[in-house]
XYZ file of C-alpha atoms in Angstrom:
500
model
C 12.521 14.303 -7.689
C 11.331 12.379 -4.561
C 12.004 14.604 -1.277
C 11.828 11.511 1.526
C 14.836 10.851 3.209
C 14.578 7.330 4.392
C 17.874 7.262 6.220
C 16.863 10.814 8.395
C 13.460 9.463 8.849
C 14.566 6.103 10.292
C 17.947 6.721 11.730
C 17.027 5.027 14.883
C 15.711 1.387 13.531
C 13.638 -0.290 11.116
C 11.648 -1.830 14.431
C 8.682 0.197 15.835
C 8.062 -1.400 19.265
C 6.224 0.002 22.488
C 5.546 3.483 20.672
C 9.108 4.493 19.427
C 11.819 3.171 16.646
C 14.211 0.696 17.360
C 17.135 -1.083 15.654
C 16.999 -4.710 15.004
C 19.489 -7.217 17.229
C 19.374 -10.144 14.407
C 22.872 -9.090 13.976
C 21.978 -9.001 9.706
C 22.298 -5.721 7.972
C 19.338 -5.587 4.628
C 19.130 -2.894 2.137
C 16.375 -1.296 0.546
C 16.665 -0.994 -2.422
C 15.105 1.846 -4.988
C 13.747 -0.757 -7.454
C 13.493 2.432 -10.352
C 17.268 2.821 -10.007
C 18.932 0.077 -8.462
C 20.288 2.572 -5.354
C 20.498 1.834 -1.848
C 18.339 3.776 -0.008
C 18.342 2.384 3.474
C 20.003 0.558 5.292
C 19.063 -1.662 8.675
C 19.665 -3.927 11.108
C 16.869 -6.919 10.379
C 14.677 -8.265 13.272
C 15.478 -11.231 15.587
C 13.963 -13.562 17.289
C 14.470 -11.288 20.271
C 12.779 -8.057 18.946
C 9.732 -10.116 17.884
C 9.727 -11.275 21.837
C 9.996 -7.625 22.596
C 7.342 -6.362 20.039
C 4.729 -9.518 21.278
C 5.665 -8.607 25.097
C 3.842 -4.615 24.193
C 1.464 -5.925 22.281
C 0.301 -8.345 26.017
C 1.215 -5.535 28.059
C -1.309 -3.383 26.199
C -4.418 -5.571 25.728
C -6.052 -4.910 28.779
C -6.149 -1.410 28.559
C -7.226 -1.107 24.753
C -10.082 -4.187 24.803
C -11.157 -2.714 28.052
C -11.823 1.208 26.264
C -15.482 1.420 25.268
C -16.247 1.138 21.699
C -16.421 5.192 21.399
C -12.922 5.638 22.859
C -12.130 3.076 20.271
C -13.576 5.248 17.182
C -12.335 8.329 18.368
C -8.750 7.655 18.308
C -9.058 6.119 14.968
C -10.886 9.067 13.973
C -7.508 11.134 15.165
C -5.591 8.105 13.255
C -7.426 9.011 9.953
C -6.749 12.417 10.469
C -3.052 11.862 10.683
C -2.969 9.772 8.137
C -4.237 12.698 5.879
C -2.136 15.182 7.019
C 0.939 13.511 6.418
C -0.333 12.316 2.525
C 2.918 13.245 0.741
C 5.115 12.053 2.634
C 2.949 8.801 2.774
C 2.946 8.498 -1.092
C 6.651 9.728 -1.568
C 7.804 6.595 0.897
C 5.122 4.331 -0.703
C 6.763 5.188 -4.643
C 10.307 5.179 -3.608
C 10.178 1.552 -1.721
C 7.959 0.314 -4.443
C 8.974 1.990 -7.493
C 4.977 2.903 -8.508
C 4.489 5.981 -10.394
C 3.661 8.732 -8.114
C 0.145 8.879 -9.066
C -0.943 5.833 -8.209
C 0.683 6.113 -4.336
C -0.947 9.982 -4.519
C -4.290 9.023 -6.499
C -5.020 5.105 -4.683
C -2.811 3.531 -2.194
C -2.721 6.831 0.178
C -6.374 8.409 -0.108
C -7.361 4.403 -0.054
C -5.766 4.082 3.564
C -7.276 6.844 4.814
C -10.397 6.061 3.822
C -10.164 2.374 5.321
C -8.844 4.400 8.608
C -12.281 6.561 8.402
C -14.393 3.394 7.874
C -12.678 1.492 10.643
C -13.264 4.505 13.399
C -17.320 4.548 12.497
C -17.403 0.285 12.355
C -15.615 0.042 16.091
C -19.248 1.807 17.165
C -20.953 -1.226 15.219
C -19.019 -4.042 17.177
C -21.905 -5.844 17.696
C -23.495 -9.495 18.762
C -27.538 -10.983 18.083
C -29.543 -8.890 19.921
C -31.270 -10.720 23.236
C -34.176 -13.291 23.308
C -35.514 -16.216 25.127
C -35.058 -19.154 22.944
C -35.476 -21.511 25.452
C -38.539 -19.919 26.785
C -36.649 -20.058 30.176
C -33.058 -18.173 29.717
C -32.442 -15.050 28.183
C -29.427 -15.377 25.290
C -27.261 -13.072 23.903
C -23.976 -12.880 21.859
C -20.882 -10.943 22.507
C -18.092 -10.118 20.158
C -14.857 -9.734 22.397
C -11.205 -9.357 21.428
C -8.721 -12.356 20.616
C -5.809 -10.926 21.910
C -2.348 -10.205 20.377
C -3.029 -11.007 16.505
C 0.279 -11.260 14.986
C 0.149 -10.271 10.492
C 2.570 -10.897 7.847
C 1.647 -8.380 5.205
C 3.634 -8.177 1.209
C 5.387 -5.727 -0.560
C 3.483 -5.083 -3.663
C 0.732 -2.638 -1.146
C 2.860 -2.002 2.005
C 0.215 0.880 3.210
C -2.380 -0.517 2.734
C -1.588 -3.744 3.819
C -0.735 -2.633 6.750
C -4.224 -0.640 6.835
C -5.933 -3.854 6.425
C -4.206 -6.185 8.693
C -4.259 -3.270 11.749
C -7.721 -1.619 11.383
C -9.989 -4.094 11.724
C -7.540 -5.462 14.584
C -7.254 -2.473 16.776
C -10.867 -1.297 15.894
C -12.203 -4.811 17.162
C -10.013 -4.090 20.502
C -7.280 -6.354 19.742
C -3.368 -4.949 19.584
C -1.200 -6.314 16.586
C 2.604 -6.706 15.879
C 2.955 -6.707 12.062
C 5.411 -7.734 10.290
C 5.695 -6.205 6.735
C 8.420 -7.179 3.724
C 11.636 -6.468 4.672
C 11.916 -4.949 0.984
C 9.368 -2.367 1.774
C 9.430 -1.162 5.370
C 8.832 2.637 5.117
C 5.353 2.974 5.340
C 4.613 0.433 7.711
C 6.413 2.587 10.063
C 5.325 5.441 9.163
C 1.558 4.211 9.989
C 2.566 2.974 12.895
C 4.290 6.235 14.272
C 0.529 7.976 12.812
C -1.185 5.499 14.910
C 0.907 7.019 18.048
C 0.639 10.774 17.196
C -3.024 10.051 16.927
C -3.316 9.368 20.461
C -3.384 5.126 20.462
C -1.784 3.956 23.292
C 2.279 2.409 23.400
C 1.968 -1.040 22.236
C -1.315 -1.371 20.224
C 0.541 -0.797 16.983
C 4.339 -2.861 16.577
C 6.058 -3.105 13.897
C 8.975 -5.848 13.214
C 10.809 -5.556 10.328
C 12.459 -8.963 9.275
C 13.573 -12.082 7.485
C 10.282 -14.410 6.946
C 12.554 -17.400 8.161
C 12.929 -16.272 11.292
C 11.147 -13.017 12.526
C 7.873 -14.080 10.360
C 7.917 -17.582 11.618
C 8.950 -16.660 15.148
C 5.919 -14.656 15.196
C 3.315 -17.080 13.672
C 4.563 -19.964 15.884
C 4.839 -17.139 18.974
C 2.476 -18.981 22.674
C 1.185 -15.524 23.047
C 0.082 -14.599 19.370
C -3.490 -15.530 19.965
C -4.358 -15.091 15.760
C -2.200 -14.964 12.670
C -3.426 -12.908 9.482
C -1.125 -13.405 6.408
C -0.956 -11.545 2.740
C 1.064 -13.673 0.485
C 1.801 -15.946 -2.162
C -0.384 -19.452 -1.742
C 3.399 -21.148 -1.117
C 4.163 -19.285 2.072
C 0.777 -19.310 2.757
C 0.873 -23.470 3.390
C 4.078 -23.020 5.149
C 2.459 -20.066 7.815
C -0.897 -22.031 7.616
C 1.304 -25.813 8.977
C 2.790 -23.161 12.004
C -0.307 -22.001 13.232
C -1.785 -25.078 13.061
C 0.305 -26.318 15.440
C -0.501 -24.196 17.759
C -4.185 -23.995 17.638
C -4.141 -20.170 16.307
C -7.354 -18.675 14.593
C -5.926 -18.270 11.072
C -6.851 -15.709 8.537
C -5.209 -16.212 5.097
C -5.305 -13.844 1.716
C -2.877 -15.784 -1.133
C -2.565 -15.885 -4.550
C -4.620 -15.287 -7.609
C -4.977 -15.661 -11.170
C -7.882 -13.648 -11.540
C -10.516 -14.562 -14.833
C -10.929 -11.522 -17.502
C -14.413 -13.031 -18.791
C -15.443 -10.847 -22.461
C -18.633 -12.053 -23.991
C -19.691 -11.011 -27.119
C -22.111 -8.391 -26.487
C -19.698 -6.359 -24.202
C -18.529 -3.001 -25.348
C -15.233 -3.509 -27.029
C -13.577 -0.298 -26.131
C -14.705 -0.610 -22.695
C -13.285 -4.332 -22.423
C -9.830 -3.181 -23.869
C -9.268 -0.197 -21.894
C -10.390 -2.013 -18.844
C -8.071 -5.209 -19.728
C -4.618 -3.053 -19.975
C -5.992 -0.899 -16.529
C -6.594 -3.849 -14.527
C -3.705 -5.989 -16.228
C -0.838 -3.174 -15.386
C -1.801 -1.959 -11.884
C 0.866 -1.870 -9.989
C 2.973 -3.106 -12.770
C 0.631 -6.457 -12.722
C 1.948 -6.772 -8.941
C -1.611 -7.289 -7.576
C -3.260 -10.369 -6.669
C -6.158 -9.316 -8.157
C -4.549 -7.947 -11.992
C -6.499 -9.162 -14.626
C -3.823 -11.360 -15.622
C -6.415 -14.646 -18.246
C -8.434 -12.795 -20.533
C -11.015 -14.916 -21.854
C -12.953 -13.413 -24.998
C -15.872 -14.906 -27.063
C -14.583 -15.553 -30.612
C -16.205 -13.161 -32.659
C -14.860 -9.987 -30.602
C -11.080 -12.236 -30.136
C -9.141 -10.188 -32.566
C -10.173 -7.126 -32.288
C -9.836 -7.450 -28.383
C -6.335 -8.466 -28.911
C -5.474 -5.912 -31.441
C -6.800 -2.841 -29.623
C -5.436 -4.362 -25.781
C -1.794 -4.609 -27.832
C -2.036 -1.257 -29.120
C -3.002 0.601 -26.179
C 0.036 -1.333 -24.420
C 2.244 -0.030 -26.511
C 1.063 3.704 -25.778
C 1.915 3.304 -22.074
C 4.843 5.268 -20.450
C 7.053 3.837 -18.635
C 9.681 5.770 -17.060
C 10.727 7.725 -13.598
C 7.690 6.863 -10.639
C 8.096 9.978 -9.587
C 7.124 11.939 -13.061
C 3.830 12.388 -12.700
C 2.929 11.457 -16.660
C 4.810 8.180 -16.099
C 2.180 5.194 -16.168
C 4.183 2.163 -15.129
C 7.432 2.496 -12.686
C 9.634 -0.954 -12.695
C 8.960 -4.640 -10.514
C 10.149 -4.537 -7.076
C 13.184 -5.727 -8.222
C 15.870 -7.028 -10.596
C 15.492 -10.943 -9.405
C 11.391 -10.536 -9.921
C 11.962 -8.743 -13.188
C 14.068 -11.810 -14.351
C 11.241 -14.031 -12.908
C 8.413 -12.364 -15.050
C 11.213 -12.633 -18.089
C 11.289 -16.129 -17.421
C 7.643 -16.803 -17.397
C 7.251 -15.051 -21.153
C 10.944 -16.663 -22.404
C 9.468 -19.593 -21.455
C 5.834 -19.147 -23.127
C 7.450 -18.254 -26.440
C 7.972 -22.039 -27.143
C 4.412 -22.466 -27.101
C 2.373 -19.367 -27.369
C 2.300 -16.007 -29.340
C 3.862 -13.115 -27.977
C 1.823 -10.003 -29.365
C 3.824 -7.254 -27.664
C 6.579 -6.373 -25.098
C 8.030 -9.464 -23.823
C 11.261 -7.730 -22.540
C 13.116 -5.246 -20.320
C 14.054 -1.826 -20.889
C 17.686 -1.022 -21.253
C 17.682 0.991 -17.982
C 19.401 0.337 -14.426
C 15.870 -0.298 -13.278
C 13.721 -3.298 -12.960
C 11.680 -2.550 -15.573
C 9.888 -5.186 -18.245
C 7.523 -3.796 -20.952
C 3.741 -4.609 -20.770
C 3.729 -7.717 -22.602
C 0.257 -9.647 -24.162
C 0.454 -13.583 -24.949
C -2.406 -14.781 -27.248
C -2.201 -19.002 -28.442
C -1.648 -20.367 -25.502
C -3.354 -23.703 -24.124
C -5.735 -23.400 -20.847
C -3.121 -26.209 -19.611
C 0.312 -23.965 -19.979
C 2.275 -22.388 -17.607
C 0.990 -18.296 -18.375
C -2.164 -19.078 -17.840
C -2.153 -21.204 -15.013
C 0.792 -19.910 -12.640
C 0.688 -16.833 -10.914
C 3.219 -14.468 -12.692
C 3.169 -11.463 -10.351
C 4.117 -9.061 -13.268
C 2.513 -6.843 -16.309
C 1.503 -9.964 -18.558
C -1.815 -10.255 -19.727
C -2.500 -13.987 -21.520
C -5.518 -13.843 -23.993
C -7.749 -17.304 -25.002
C -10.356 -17.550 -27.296
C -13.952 -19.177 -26.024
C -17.224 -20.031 -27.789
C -20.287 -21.080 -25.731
C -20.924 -19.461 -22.617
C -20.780 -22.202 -20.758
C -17.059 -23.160 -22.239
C -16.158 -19.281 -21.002
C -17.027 -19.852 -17.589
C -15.942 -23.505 -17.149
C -12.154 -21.941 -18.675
C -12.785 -18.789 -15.954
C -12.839 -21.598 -13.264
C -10.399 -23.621 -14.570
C -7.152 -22.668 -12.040
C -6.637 -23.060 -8.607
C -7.239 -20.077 -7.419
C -10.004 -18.140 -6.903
C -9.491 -14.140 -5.589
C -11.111 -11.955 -8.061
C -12.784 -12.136 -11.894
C -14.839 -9.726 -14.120
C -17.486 -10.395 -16.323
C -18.219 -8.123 -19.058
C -21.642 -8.251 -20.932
C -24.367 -5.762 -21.714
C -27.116 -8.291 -21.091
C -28.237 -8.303 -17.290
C -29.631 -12.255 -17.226
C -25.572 -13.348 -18.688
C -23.561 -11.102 -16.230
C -25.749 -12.477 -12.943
C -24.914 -16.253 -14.399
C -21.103 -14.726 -14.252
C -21.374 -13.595 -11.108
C -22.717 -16.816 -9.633
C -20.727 -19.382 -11.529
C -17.710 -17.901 -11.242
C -15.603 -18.999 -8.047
C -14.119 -16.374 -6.573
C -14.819 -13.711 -3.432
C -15.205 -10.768 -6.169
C -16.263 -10.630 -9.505
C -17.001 -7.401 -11.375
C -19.028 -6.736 -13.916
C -17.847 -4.190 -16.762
C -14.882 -3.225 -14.299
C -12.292 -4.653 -13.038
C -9.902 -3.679 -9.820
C -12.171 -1.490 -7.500
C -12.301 -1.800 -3.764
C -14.260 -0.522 -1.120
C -14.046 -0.092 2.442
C -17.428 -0.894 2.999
C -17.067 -4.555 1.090
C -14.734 -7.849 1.909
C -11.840 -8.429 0.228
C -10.742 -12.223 0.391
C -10.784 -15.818 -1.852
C -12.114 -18.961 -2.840
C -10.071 -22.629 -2.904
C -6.383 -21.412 -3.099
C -6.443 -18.485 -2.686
C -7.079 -18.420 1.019
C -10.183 -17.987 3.079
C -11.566 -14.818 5.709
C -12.061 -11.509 4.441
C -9.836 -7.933 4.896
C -12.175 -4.510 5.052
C -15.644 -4.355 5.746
C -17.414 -4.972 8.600
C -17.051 -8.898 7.852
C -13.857 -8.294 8.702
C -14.642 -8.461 12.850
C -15.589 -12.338 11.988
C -11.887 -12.533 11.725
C -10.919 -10.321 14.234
C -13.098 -11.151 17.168
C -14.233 -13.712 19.883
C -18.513 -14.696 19.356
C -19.298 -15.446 22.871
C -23.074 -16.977 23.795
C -24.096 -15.758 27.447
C -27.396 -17.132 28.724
C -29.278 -16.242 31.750
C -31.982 -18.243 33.675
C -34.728 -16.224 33.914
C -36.530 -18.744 36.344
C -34.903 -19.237 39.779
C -36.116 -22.719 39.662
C -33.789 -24.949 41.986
C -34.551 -28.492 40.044
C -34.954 -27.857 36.386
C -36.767 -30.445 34.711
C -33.904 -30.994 32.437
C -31.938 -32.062 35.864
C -33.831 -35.377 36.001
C -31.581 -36.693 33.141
C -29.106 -36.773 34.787
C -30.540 -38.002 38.463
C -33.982 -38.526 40.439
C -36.978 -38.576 38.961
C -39.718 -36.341 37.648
């Protein structure tokens, strides 16, 4: 049994504003739900307009003070923040599996120890903050570039990662000298808070860190479209994406956008079999398929088709589903009952058309939960294979040439993540080039680093979360140039008067 407490831990508010917890004044009451048992959990007062004034008006207040620390000051406090962050582990991954409904495991073995590592990374990259080193490109003037701050970046992060999410969108932010107020799903507030009250225990001053937990209509919007939100970074479906993207727009905002996916499972037919299977189901049911990045088209070169589909349906069926917080359970429920129905929808829908090999419904439980299901017959055209289902459904398609694989890889809108999977070197570096998206993998599928971007091609957005790229979004590039000649009349002055 789960030992966090939401309602003790956040009896004061769902809003973390200034360095301390605070209710919301939108004058709606939303509860959180426990998605593996359909119980209220929590209950709070959503954020206004007025708290997302309140949260923005910190954030200002404490710019000066945080882009003016050196860059040391900087790492060491997110040094601290890592090491907070660590300490409080359980309780990180307890919050993270209630909210969520993920199996224990996964919030223990990935989402927590992932954080912390991204915190770790973050407080040794705020040392590497740095411009093109000087030179005299003109021959007269000395140049150089500076990476500053933007200002008060205001994020919209999901509810499939809530931790990390909010790892991503405030690292790179704070460590860059920026201060953020971050909105995360109003489904899924606990750890978002709970990072943000690490971020003050670890010594980071009042106001660098807000949290405003509510409604995308009006506290997300409120805070995209806010005059003093100098930079909006959003995690989302492609949708809300166009709808945040038309907001900042309008007010001239640098924009940094991660949306959906429909990520390419490419198997050619010199891959090892067991390896593709085994790596298909991993990479299909992360999460419970809630990840942008799931393997969710599995593409496989005739002769190796049926025996990928047999083996991917049969090691389905072997995973447990059952109680997150049961450490032998595999796959907790969706974030909810109206996703679950979603997902059901999708596969109702596909039987018309397409095969359904296994699962393909919901368990008989009070809990959101819908078996791992695998589609094979269905046309590249369809709805499974080209709409982002957001659930545990892998859709298998047969290919023949190697070019027809990669053309069908590419053959979506999106373009967030693929995997190739070949033993021959010269056919997984064609993969890796053809294939349009800002990962591909190659006999793997899933991993992230710290140390490398994480971000999309076409619709799936464009800028990059992690990784020292990460700062492009994040920062100011400023060119300062010096005469070095204390020439009155430049030559270059007679083009614009007198002569030579």
């Amino acid at each position: 049994m789960h030992n966090f407490q939401a309602q003790d831990h956040f009896s004061d508010g769902a809003q973390y504003i200034a360095g301390r917890l605070t209710k919301g004044t939108s004058g709606t009451t939303h509860a959180v739900v426990d998605p593996a048992t359909g119980d209220e959990v929590y209950s709070y007062e959503l954020a206004g307009r007025d708290d997302v004034d309140a949260a923005v008006a910190a954030a200002a207040e404490a710019f000066p003070g945080w882009a003016g620390a050196s860059p040391g000051e900087r790492s060491d406090a997110l040094h601290r923040f890592a090491g907070v962050l660590a300490d409080h582990a359980e309780e990180l991954a307890q919050a993270e599996s209630l909210q969520c409904g993920k199996p224990i495991k996964l919030s223990r073995e990935f989402d927590v120890p992932g954080t912390v590592d991204n915190a770790a990374f973050f407080a040794g990259a705020a040392r590497h903050l740095q411009g093109q080193s000087a030179g005299e490109y003109s021959g007269d003037h000395t140049s150089y570039v500076r990476r500053e701050p933007i200002g008060v970046v205001g994020s919209i992060a999901p509810w499939n990662y809530p931790l990390q999410m909010a790892a991503w969108k405030v690292l790179p932010a704070i460590a860059a000298g920026n201060t953020i107020v971050l909105k995360p799903a109003e489904l899924t507030p606990f750890t978002s808070l709970l990072f943000a009250r690490a971020a003050t225990e670890a010594g980071i001053p009042d106001g660098v860190v807000n949290i405003v937990t509510g409604a995308g209509r009006e506290a997300g919007e409120h805070l995209v479209g806010h005059p003093d939100v100098a930079m909006t970074s959003f995690t989302g479906s492609t949708g809300v994406g166009k709808r945040v993207a038309e907001i900042a727009t309008s007010t001239v905002k640098r924009l940094h956008l991660e949306l959906g996916g429909k990520a390419p499972f490419v198997v050619f037919d010199d891959a090892d079999l067991d390896a593709a299977v085994h790596g298909a189901v991993a990479g299909a049911l992360i999460n419970s398929g809630q990840d942008c990045t799931a393997a969710t088209r599995a593409y496989v070169q005739r002769p190796l088709y049926d025996a990928f589909v047999s083996g991917v349906a049969d090691l389905m069926d072997s995973v447990r589903l059952g109680d997150p917080f049961d450490p032998s359970t595999d796959m907790g429920p969706l974030i909810s009952h109206v996703h679950r129905d979603r997902v059901a929808g999708f596969v109702d829908r596909a039987r018309s058309y397409a095969r359904v090999v296994t699962g393909g419904e919901s368990l008989q439980h009070p809990g959101a939960f819908y078996k791992p299901t695998l589609i094979a017959d269905a046309a590249q055209d369809s709805e499974v294979v080209q709409s982002e289902i957001f659930g545990p459904v892998l859709v298998v398609l047969p290919f023949d040439s190697d070019d027809e694989g990669i053309r069908l890889a590419n053959d979506t809108p999106y373009g967030l993540a693929a995997s190739a999977w070949s033993r021959d070197v010269f056919r997984a570096n064609r993969a890796t080039r053809e294939i349009k998206a800002g990962c591909v993998w190659v006999n793997d599928h899933i991993p992230i680093l710290s140390e490398m971007p994480h971000g999309g091609y076409k619709a799936s957005g464009y800028g990059k979360d992690m990784s020292a790229y990460s700062f492009e979004e994040y920062t100011q590039v400023k060119h300062v140039m010096f005469d070095n000649t204390a020439v009155v009349r430049k030559d270059w002055h007679r083009t614009i008067f007198g002569d030579r």
